[in-house]
PDB file of C-alpha atoms in Angstrom:
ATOM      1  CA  UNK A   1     110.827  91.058 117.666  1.00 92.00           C
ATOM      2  CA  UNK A   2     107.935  88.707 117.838  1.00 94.00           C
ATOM      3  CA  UNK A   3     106.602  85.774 115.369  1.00 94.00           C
ATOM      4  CA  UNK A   4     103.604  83.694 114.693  1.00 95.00           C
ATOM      5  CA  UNK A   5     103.468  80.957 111.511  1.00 95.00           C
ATOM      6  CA  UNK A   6     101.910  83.945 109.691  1.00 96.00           C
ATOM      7  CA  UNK A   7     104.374  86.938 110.383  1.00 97.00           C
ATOM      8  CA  UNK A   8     107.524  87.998 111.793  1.00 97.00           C
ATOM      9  CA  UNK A   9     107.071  91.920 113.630  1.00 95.00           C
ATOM     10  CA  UNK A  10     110.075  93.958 114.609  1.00 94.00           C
ATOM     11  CA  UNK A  11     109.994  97.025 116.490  1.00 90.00           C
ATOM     12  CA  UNK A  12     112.955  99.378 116.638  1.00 88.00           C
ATOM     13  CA  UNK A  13     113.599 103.163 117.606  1.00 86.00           C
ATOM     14  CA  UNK A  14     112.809 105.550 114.603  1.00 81.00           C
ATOM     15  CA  UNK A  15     116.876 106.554 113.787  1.00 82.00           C
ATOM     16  CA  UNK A  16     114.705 110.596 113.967  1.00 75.00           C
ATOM     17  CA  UNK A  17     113.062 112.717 116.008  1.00 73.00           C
ATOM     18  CA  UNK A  18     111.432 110.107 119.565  1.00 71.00           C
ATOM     19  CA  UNK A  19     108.602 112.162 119.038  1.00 75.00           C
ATOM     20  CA  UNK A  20     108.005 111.574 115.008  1.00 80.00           C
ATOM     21  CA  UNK A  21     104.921 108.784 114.134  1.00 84.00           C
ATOM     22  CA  UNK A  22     105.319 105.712 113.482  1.00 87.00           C
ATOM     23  CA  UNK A  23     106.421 104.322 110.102  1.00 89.00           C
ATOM     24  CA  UNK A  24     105.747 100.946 108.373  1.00 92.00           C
ATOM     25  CA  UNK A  25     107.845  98.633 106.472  1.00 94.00           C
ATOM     26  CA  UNK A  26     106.142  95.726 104.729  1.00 97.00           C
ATOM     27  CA  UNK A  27     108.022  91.918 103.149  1.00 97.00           C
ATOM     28  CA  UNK A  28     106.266  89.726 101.201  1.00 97.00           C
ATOM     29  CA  UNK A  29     108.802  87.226  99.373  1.00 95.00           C
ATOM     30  CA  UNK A  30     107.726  85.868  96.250  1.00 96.00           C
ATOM     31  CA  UNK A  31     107.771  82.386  98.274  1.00 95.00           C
ATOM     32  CA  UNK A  32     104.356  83.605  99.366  1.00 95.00           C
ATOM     33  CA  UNK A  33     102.569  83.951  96.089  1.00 94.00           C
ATOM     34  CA  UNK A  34     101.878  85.544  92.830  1.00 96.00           C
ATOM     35  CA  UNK A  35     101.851  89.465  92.637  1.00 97.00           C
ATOM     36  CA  UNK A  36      98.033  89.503  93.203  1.00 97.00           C
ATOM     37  CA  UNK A  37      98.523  87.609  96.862  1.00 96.00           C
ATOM     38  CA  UNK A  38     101.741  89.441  97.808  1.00 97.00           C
ATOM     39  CA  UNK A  39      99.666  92.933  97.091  1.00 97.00           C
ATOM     40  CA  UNK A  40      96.612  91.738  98.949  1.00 96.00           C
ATOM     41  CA  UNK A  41      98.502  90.896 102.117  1.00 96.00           C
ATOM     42  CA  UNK A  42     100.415  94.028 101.809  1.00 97.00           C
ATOM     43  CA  UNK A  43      97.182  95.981 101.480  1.00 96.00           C
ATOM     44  CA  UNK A  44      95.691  94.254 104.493  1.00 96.00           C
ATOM     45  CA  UNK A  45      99.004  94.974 106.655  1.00 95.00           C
ATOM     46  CA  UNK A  46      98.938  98.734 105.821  1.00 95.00           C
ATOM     47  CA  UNK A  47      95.236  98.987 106.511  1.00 94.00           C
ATOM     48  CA  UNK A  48      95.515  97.642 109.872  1.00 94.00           C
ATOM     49  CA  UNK A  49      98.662 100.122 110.378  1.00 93.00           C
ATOM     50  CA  UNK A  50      96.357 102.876 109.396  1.00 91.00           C
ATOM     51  CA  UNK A  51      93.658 102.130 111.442  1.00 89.00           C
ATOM     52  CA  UNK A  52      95.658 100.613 114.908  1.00 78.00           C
ATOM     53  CA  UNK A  53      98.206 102.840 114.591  1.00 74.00           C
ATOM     54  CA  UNK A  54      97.925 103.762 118.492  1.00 75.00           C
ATOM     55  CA  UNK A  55      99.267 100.139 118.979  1.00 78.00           C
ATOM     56  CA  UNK A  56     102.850 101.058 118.601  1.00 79.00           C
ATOM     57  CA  UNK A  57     104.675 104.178 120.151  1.00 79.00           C
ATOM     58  CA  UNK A  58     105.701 107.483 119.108  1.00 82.00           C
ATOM     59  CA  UNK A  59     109.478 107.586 117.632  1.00 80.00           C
ATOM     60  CA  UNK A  60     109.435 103.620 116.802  1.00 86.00           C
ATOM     61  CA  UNK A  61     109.201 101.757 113.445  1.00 89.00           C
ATOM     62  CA  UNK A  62     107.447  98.771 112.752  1.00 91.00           C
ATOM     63  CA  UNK A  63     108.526  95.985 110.463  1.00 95.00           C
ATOM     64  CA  UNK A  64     106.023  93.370 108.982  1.00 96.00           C
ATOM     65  CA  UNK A  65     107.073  90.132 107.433  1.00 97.00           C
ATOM     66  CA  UNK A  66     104.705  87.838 105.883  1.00 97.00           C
ATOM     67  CA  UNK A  67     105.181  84.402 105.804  1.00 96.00           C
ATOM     68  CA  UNK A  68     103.438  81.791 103.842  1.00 96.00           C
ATOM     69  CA  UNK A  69     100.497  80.741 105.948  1.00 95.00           C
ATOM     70  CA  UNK A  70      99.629  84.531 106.267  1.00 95.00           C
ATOM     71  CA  UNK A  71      97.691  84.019 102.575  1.00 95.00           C
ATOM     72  CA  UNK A  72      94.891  81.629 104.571  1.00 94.00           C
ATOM     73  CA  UNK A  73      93.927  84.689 106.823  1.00 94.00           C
ATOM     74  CA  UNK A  74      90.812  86.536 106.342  1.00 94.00           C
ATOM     75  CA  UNK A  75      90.987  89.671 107.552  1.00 94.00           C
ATOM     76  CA  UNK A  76      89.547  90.606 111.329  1.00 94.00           C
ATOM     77  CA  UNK A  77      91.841  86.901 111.723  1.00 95.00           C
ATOM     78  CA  UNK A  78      95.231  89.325 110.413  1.00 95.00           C
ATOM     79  CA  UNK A  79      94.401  92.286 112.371  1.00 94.00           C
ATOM     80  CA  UNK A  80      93.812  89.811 115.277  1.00 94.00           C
ATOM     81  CA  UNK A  81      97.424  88.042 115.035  1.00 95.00           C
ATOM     82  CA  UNK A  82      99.117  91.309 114.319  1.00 95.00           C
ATOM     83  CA  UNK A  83      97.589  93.750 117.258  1.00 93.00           C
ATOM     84  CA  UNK A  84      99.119  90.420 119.621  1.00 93.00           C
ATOM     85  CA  UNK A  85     102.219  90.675 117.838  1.00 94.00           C
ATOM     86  CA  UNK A  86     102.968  94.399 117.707  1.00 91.00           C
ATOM     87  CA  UNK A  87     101.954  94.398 121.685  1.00 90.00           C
ATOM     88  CA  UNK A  88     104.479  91.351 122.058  1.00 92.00           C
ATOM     89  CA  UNK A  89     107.323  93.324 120.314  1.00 90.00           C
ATOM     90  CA  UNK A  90     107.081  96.522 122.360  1.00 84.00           C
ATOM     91  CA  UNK A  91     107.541  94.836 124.819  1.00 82.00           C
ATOM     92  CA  UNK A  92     110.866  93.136 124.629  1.00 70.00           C
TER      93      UNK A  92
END
C-alpha cells in the first residue's frame, strides 16, 4: 500500500493463476465530484494502466483510490504520481 494527497495504491497477489496479468480496480467517491469528474479521473487511471502496465507484476492486482486533490492533476502530472506509487507498493 502506498499514498500521496491524490491517491491511495494497493497491491495484492491475484487470488488466480501467479502467472495471470494484472487487473485493475478503480474508487472514486462521490466526495470527489460530479459524475463527469469521477469518470474523467477514472478514464485517466485506466489509461495509464493500459499503457504502464509493465509497472506492476505478473499474478498481482492493483487497486486505485482517488482522493480529492487528484481532480487538480493534468495528466503526464497523474501518470507521474501513480508510476511512483505503484513502484512504492510493490515494494512493501
Amino acid at each position: 500500500r502506498a499514498s500521496s494527497r491524490e491517491y491511495v495504491v494497493i497491491v495484492a497477489p491475484s487470488p488466480g493463476d501467479a502467472d495471470a496479468r494484472p487487473r485493475l480496480g478503480v474508487t472514486v467517491s462521490r466526495k470527489v465530484g460530479n459524475a463527469v469528474v469521477r469518470n474523467r479521473i477514472k478514464r485517466r487511471i485506466r489509461e495509464w494502466f493500459r499503457a504502464d502496465r509493465r509497472l506492476v507484476e505478473n499474478g498481482r492486482d492493483l487497486v486505485v483510490i482517488a482522493r480529492r486533490p487528484s481532480v487538480d492533476l493534468d495528466v503526464p502530472s497523474t501518470r507521474a504520481v501513480l508510476d511512483r506509487l505503484a513502484e512504492k507498493a510493490q515494494r512493501s
